Coordinates of C-alpha atoms and ligand atoms in Angstrom, one line a residue:
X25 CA -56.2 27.3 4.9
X26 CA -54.2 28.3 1.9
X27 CA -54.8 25.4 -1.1
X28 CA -51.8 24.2 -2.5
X29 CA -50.4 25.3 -6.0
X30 CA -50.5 22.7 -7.8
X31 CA -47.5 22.0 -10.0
X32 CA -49.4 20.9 -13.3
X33 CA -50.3 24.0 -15.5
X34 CA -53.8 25.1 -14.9
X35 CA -54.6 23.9 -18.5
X36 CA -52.9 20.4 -18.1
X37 CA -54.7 18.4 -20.2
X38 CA -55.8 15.1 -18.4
X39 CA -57.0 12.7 -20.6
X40 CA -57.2 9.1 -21.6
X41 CA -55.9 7.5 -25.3
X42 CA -57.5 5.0 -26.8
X43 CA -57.5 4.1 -30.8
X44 CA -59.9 3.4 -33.7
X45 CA -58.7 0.5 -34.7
X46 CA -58.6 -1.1 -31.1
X47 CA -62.4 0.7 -29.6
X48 CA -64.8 1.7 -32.5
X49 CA -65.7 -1.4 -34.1
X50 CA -68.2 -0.9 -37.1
X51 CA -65.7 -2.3 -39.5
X52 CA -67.6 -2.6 -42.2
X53 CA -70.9 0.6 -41.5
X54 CA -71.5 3.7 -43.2
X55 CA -69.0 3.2 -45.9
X56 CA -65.7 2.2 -44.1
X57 CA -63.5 0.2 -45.9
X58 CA -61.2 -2.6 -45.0
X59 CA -57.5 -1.8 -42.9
X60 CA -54.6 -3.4 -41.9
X61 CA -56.0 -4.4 -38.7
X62 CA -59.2 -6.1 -39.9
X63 CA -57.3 -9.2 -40.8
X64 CA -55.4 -9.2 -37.5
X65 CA -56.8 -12.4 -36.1
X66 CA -57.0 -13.3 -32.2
X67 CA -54.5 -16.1 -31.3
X68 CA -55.0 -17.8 -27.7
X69 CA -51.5 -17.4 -26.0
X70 CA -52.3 -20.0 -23.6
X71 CA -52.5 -22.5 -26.3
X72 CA -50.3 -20.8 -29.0
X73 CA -46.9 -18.7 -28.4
X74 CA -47.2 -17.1 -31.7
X75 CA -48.4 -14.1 -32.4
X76 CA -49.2 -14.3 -36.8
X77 CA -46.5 -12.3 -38.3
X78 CA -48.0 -9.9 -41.5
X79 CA -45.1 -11.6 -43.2
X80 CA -46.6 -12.6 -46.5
X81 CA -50.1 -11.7 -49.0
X82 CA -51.6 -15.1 -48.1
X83 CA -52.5 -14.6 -44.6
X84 CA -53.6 -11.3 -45.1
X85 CA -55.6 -12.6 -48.0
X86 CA -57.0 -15.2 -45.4
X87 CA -58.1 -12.8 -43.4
X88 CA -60.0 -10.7 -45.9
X89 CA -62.3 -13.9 -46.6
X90 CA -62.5 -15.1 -43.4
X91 CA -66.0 -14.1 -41.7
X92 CA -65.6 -15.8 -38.4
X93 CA -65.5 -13.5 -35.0
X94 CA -61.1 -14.4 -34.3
X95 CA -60.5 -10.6 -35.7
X96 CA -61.3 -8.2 -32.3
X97 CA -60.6 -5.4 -34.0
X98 CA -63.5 -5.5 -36.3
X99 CA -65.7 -5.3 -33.4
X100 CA -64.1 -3.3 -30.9
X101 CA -66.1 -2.4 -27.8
X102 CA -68.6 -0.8 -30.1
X103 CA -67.5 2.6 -29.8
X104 CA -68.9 3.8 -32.6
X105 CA -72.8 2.9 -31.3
X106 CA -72.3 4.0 -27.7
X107 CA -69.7 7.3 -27.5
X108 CA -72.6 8.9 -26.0
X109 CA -72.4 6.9 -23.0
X110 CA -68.8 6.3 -22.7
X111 CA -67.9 9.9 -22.6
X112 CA -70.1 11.0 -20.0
X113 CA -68.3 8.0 -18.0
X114 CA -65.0 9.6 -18.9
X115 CA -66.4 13.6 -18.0
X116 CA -67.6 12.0 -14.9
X117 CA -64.0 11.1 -14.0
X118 CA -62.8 14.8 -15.2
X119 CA -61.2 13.9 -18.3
X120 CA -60.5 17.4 -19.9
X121 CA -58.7 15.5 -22.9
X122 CA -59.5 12.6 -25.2
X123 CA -56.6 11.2 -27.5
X124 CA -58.4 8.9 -30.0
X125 CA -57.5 8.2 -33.7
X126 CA -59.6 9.4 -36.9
X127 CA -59.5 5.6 -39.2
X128 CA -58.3 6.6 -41.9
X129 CA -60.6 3.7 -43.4
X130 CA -63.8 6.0 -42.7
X131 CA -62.9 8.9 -45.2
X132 CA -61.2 7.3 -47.0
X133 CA -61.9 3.5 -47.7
X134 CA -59.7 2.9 -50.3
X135 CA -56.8 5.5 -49.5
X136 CA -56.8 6.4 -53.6
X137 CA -60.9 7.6 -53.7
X138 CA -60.9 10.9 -55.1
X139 CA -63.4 12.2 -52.9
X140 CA -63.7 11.2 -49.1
X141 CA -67.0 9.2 -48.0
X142 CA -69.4 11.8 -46.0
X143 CA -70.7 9.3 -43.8
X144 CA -67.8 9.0 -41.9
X145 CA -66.8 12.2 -41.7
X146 CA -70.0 12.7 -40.2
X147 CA -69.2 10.2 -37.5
X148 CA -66.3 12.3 -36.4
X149 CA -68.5 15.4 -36.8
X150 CA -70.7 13.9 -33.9
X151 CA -68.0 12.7 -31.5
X152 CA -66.2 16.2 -31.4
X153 CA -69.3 17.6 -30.7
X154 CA -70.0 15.3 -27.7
X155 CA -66.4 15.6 -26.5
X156 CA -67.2 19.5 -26.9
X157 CA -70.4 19.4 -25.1
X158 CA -68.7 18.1 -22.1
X159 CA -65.8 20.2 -22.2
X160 CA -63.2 17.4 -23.5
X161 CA -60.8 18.3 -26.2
X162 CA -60.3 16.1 -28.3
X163 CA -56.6 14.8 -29.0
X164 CA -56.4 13.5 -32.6
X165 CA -54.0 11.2 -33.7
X166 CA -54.1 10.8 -37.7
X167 CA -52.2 7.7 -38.3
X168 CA -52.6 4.5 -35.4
X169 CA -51.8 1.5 -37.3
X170 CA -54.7 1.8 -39.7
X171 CA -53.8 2.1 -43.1
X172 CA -56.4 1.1 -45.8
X173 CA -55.2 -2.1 -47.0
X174 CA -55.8 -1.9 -50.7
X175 CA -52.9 0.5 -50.3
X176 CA -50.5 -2.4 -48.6
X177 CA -51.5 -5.1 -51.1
X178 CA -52.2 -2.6 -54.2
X179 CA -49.7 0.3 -53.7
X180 CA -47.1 -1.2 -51.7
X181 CA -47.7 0.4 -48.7
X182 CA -45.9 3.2 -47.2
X183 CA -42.3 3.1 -49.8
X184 CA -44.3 4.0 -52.7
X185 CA -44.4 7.9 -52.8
X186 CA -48.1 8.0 -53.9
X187 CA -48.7 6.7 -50.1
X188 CA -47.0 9.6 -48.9
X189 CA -49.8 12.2 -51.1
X190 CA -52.7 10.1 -50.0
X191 CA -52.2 10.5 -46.4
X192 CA -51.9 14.1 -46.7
X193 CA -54.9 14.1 -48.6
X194 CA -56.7 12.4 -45.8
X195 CA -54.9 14.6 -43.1
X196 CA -56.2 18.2 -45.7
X197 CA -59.5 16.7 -45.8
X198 CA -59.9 16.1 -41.5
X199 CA -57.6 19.4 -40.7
X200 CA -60.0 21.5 -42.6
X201 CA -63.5 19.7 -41.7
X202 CA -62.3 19.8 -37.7
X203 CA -60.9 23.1 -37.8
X204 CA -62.9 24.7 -35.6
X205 CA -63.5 21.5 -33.2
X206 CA -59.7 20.1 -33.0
X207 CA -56.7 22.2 -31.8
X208 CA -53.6 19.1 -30.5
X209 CA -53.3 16.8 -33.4
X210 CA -50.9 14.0 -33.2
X211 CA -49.9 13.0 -36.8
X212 CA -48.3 9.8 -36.5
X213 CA -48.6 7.3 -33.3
X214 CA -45.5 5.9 -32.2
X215 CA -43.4 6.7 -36.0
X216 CA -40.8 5.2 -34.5
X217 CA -42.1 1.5 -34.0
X218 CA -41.5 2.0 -37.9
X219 CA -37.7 0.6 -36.9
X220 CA -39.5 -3.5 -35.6
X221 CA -42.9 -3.8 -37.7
X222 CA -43.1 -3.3 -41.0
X223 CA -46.9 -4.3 -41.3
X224 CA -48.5 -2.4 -38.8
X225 CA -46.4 0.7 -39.4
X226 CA -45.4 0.6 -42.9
X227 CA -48.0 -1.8 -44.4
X228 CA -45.1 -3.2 -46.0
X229 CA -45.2 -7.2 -47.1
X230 CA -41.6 -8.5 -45.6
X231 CA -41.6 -11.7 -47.9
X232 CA -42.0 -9.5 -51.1
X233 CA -39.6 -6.9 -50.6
X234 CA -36.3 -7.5 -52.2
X235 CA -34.4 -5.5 -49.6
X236 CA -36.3 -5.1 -46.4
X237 CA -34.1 -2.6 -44.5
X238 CA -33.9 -0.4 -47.7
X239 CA -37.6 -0.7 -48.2
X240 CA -38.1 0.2 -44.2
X241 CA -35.6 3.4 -44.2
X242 CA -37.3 4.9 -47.4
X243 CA -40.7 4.4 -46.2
X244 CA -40.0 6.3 -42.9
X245 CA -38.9 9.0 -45.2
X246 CA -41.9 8.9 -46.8
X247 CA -43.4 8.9 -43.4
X248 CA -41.4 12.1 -42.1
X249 CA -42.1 13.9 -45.2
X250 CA -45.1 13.4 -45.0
X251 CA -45.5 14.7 -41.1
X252 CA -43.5 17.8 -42.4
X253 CA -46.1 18.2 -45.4
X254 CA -49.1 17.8 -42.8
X255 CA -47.6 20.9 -40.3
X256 CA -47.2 22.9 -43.6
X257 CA -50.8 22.4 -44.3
X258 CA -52.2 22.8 -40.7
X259 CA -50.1 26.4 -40.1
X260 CA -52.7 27.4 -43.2
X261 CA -55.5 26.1 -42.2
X262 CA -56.1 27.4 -38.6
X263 CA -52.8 28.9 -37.1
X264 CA -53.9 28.1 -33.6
X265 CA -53.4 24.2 -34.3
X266 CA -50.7 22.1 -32.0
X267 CA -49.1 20.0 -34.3
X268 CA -47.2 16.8 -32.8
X269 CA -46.1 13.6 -33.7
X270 CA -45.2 10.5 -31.4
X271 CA -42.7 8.4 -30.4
X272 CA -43.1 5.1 -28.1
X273 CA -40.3 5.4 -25.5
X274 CA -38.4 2.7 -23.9
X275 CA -35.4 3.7 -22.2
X276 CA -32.9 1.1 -21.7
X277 CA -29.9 0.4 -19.2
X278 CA -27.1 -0.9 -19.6
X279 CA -26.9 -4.9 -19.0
X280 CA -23.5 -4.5 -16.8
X281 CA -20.7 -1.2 -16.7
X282 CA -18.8 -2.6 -19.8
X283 CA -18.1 0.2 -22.1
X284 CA -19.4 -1.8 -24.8
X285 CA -23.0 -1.9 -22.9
X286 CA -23.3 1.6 -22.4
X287 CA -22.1 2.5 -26.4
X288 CA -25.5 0.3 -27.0
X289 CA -27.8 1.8 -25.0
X290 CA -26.7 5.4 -26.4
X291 CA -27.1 4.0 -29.7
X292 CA -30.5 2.5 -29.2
X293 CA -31.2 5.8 -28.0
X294 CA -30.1 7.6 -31.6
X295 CA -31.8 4.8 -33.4
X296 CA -35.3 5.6 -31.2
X297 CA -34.9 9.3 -31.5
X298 CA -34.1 9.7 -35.0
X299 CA -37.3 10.3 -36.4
X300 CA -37.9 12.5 -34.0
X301 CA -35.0 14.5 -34.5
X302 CA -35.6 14.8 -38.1
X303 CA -39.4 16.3 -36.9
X304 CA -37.4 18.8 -34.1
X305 CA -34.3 19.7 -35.8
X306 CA -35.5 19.9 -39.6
X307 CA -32.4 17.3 -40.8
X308 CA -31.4 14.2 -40.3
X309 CA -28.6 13.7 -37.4
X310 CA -24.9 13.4 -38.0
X311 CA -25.2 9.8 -36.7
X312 CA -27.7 9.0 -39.1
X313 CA -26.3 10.6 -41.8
X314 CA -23.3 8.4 -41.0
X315 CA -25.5 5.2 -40.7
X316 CA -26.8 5.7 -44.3
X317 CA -23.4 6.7 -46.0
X318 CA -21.1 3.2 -44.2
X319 CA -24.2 1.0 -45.0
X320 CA -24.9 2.5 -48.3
X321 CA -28.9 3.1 -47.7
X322 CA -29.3 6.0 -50.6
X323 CA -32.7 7.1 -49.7
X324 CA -35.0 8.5 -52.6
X325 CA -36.0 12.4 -52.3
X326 CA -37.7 14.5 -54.4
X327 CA -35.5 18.0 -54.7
X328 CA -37.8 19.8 -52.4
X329 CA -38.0 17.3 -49.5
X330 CA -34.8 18.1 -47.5
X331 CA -36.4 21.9 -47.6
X332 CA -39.5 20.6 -46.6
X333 CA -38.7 18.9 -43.7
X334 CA -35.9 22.0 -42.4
X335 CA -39.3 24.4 -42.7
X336 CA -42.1 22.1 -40.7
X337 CA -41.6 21.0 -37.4
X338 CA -43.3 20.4 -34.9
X339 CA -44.9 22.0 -32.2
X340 CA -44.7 19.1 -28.9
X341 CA -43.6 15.8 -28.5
X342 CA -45.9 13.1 -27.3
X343 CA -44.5 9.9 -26.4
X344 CA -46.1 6.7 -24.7
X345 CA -44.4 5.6 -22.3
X346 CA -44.9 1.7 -20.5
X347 CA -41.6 0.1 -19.8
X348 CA -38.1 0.3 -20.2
X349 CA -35.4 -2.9 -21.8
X350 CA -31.9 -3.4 -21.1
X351 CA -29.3 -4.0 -23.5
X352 CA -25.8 -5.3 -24.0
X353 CA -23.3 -5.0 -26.8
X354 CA -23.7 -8.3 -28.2
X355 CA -27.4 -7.3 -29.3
X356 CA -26.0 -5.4 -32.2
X357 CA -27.4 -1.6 -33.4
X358 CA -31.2 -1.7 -33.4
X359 CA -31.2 0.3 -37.1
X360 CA -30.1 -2.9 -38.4
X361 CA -32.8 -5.0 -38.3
X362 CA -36.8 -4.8 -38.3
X363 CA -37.2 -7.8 -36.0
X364 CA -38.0 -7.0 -32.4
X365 CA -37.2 -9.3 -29.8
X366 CA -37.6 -8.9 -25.9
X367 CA -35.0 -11.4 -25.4
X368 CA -35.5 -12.9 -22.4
X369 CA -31.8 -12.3 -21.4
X370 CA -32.6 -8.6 -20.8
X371 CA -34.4 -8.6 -18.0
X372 CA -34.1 -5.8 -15.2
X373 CA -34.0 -8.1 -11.7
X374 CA -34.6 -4.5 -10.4
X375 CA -37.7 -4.3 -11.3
X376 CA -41.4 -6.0 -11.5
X377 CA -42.6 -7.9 -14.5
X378 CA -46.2 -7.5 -15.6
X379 CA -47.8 -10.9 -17.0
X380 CA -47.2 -9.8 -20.8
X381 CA -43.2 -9.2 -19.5
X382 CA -43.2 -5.9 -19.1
X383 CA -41.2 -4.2 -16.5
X384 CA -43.0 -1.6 -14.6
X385 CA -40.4 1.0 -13.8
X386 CA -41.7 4.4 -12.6
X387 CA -38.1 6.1 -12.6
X388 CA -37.7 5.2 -15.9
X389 CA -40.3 7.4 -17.0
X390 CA -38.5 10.6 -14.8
X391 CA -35.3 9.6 -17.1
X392 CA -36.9 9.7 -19.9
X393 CA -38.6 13.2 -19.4
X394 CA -35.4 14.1 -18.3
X395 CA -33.3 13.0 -21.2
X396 CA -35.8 14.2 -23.5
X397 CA -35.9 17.5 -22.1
X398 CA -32.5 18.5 -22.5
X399 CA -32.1 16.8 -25.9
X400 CA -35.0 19.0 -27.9
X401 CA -34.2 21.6 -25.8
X402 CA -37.2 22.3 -23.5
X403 CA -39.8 21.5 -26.6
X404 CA -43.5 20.7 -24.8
X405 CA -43.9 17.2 -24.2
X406 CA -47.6 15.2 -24.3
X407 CA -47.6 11.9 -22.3
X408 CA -50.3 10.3 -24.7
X409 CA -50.0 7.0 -23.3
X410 CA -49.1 5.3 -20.2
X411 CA -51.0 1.9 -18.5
X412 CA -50.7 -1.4 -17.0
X413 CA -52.0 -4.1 -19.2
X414 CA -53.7 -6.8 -16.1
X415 CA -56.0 -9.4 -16.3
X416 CA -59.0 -7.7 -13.9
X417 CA -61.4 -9.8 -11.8
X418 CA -65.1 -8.6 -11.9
X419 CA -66.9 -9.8 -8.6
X420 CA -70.6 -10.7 -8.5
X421 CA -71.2 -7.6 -7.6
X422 CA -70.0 -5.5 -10.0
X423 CA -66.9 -4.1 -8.3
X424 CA -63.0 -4.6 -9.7
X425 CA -60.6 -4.0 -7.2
X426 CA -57.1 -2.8 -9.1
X427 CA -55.1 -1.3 -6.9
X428 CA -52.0 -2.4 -9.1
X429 CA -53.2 0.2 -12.1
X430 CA -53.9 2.7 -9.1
X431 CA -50.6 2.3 -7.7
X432 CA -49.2 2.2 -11.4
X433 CA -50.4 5.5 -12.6
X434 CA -50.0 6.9 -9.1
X435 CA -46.1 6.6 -9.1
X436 CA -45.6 7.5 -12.4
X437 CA -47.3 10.5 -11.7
X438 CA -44.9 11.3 -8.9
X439 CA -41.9 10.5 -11.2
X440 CA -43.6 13.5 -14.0
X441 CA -44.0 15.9 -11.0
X442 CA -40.3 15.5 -10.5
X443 CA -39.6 15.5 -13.9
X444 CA -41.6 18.9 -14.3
X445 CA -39.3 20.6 -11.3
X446 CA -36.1 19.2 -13.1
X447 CA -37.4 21.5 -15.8
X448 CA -39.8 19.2 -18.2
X449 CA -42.7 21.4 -19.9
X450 CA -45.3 18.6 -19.6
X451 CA -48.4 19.8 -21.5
X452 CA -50.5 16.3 -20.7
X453 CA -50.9 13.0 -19.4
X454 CA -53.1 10.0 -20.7
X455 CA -53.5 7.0 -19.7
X456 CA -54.0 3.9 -21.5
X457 CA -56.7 3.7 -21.8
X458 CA -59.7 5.3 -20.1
X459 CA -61.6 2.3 -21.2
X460 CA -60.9 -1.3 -21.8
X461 CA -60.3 -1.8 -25.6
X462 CA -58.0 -4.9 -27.5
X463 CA -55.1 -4.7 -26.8
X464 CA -52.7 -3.7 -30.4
X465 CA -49.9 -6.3 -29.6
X466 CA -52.3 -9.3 -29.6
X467 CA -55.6 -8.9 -30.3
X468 CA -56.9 -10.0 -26.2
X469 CA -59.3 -8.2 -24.8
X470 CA -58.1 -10.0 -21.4
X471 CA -55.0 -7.6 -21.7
X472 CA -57.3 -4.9 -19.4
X473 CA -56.1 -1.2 -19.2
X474 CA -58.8 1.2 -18.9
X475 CA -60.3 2.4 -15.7
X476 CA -63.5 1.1 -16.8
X477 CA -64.3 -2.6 -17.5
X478 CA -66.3 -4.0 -20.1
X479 CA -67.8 -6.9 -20.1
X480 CA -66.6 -8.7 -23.1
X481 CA -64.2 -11.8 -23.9
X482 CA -61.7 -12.1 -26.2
X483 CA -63.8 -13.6 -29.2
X484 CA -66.4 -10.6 -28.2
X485 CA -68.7 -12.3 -26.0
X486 CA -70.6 -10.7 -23.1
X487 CA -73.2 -8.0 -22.0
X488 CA -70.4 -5.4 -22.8
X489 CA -71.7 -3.8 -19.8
X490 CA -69.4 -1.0 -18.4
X491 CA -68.5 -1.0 -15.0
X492 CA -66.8 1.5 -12.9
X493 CA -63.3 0.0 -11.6
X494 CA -61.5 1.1 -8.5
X495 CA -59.1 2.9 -10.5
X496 CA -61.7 5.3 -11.9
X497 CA -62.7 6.9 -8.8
X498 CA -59.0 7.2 -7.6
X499 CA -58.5 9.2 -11.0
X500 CA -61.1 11.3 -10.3
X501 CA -60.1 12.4 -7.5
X502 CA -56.5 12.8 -8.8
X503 CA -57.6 15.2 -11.4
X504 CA -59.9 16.9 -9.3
X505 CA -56.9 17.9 -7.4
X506 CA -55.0 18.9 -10.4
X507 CA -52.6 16.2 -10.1
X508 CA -51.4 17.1 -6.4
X509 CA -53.0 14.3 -4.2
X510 CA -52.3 11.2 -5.3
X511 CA -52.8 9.1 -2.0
X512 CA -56.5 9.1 -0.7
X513 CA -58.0 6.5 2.0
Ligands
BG6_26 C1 -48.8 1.3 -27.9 C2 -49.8 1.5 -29.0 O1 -47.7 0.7 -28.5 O2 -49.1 0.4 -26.9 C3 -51.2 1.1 -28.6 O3 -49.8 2.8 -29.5 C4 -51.2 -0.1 -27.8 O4 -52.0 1.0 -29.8 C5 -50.4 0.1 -26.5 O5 -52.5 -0.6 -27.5 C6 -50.4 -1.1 -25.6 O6 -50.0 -2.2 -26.3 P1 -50.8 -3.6 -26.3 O7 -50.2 -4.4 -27.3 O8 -50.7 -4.1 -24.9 O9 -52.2 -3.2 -26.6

């Protein structure tokens, strides 16, 4: 019997994504200093329907002093003491590829040291070599929401240029101690969320900014300059290195045929895709060109920058990809505000809704690859995230039943295999997560998307046990097949 040829690459890289911030823990061992996240407190949704907004230096402040366990982030699942063991779980599922985050915090604790702290680089030192011992490459992403927050309350985060020489400090100082264990690097996570959260992306303080949007559009220069300066560095330091940077993507549709409708969801698209045109293309695009000059946002630019970012691109794309929105014309041009708000207005009646409201849509992932595709012109793209956020049952007997994150990856996987024979050059696919971690958006560790559980509630509690779900032996198999059986009994 002939076996069939599978239509991923031999080298497909499947993998799972995780980040620091949300899976290491250690907050505060072998020298790390303090981030953004730290402070990010756990609210009970049930009881509360706000999330804290990073609005303002006082609740930040509260957060520094505060020593109770409401801040999941601190603690993680305790990646940092047990990698050993959680990575032969994910070789045991054939993981080829690990996308995880280097916290910035652990060389760095400060952001403005002169000289990065040994101890953590260490730490990273050991993981790469247990991801290389079992044959995983490791996927790095050098900035997920984890900025060292002496430089948000001391420097003002991410519009003040010094920022911008800092992080490529940092990035010089991993590049060249990994060089020989790290080849895809993923400079930025999701650069475009930049656009609805100042805090987490930009480690900018809303209430002391005099003008907010200015503040937000110079920052992402800062930002993109910065991803330019980082490819310049990396073609120096070891030639063979992938260098990409990411974008979240969330296609929309259009709320009903009106025109109007449709002009919004191709501008929503321009407002997503502008960062990553500027890391493509080299230049800004006409339409944001235009956007700056009618609402008079002069960005600031040292004489070389414009050169800078023409002469570094990058290598791939890598997107995440969980849901997609509808809009309408009456929602306005997403550039002009940094407020995000899934109104409830917008919702698809095509499609399911998870718990957390958002709409599972398969297809939407195809379009997307699609769209992408023909807009950078054939440039590789990394899938290096896509999950199901679901509250998971563990029964006495150690077993948790999720055939709604099998069936979730399963048909997105279909949609990239049709996306690959419309012409997509997929390099890699990884879910969110391999593991269950807390969740970015609010600090739950209830919000379950790995393929393995861990025993732990939201404040932390529990015998953080890991336990094969369902999920991870339908993965296994999956990648064992290289991606072409995706239905087993
Ligand atoms: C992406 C982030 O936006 O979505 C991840 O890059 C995050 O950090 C993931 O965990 C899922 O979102 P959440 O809020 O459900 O954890």
């Amino acid at each position: 019997m002939t076996k069939t040829k599978s239509i991923f690459s031999k080298d497909f890289l499947w993998g799972g994504g995780v980040a620091a911030n949300q899976f290491e823990g250690a907050w505060d061992i072998d020298g790390k200093g303090i981030s953004q996240d730290d402070v990010v407190p756990y609210v009970d949704l049930k009881k509360s329907t706000d999330i804290p907004v990073f609005d303002n230096r006082e609740i930040i402040e509260k957060g520094i002093t505060d020593t109770t366990n409401i801040y999941p982030k601190r603690f993680g699942i305790d990646f940092y003491h047990t990698y050993e063991s959680d990575l032969d779980l994910f070789e045991e599922m054939g993981m080829n590829s690990f996308r995880t985050s280097i916290a910035w915090t652990r060389i760095f604790p400060n952001g403005d040291e002169e000289y990065p702290n040994e101890a953590g680089l260490a730490f990273y030192d050991r993981l790469f070599d247990a991801c290389a011992k079992r044959n995983i490459k490791p996927v790095v992403t050098l900035s997920h929401y984890e900025m060292p927050l002496n430089l948000v309350l001391n420097y003002g985060g991410w519009k003040n240029r010094k920022v911008l020489d800092f992080f490529v400090k940092f990035s010089v100082v991993v590049m060249e101690r990994y060089k020989e264990k790290v080849e895809y690097w993923i400079i930025f996570n999701q650069i475009n969320s930049a656009l609805t959260d100042a805090y987490l992306s930009l480690g900018l303080i809303k209430d002391e900014e005099e003008d907010i949007e200015m503040a937000k559009f110079q920052s992402i220069h800062h930002q993109l300059v910065a991803n330019a300066k980082v490819v310049e560095a990396a073609r120096q330091i070891n030639p063979r290195f992938k260098m990409g940077s990411m974008n979240y993507e969330m296609q929309a549709y259009p709320a009903t045929s009106k025109p109007e409708d449709m002009l919004n969801v191709i501008q929503s698209d321009h407002a997503q895709l502008y960062m990553s045109d500027v890391m493509i293309f080299g230049d800004y695009s006409p339409v944001m060109k235009r956007y700056f000059r009618e609402n008079n946002i002069q960005l600031v630019m040292a004489e070389d920058d414009l050169a800078v970012l023409k002469k570094n691109t990058i290598d791939y794309l890598a997107i995440s990809y969980y849901l997609t929105t509808v809009r309408k014309a009456e929602m306005g041009n997403m550039l002009d505000k940094i407020e995000w708000n899934m109104d409830e207005s917008t919702r698809n009646p095509y499609l399911e809704t998870s718990e957390w409201g958002w709409q599972i849509d398969p297809i939407g992932l195809r379009i997307a690859l699609d769209k992408l595709t023909t807009r950078y012109n054939g440039l590789p793209i990394m899938i290096a995230e896509n999950g199901i956020g679901y509250r998971d049952v563990l029964t006495a007997d150690g077993k948790i039943a999720d055939t709604y994150r099998i069936s979730y990856h399963k048909e997105h996987i279909r949609q990239m295999r049709e996306a690959i024979l419309d012409g997509t050059n997929l390099i890699g696919y990884h879910p969110w997560a391999p593991i269950d971690i807390i969740s970015a958006g609010t600090s739950e560790m209830e919000k379950r998307y790995g393929m393995i559980y861990v025993d732990q509630d939201n404040l932390g509690y529990g015998s953080k046990k890991r336990y094969k779900k369902d999920s991870f032996y339908w993965f296994k198999k999956m990648i064992a097949s290289n991606g072409e059986n995706l239905d087993f009994d």
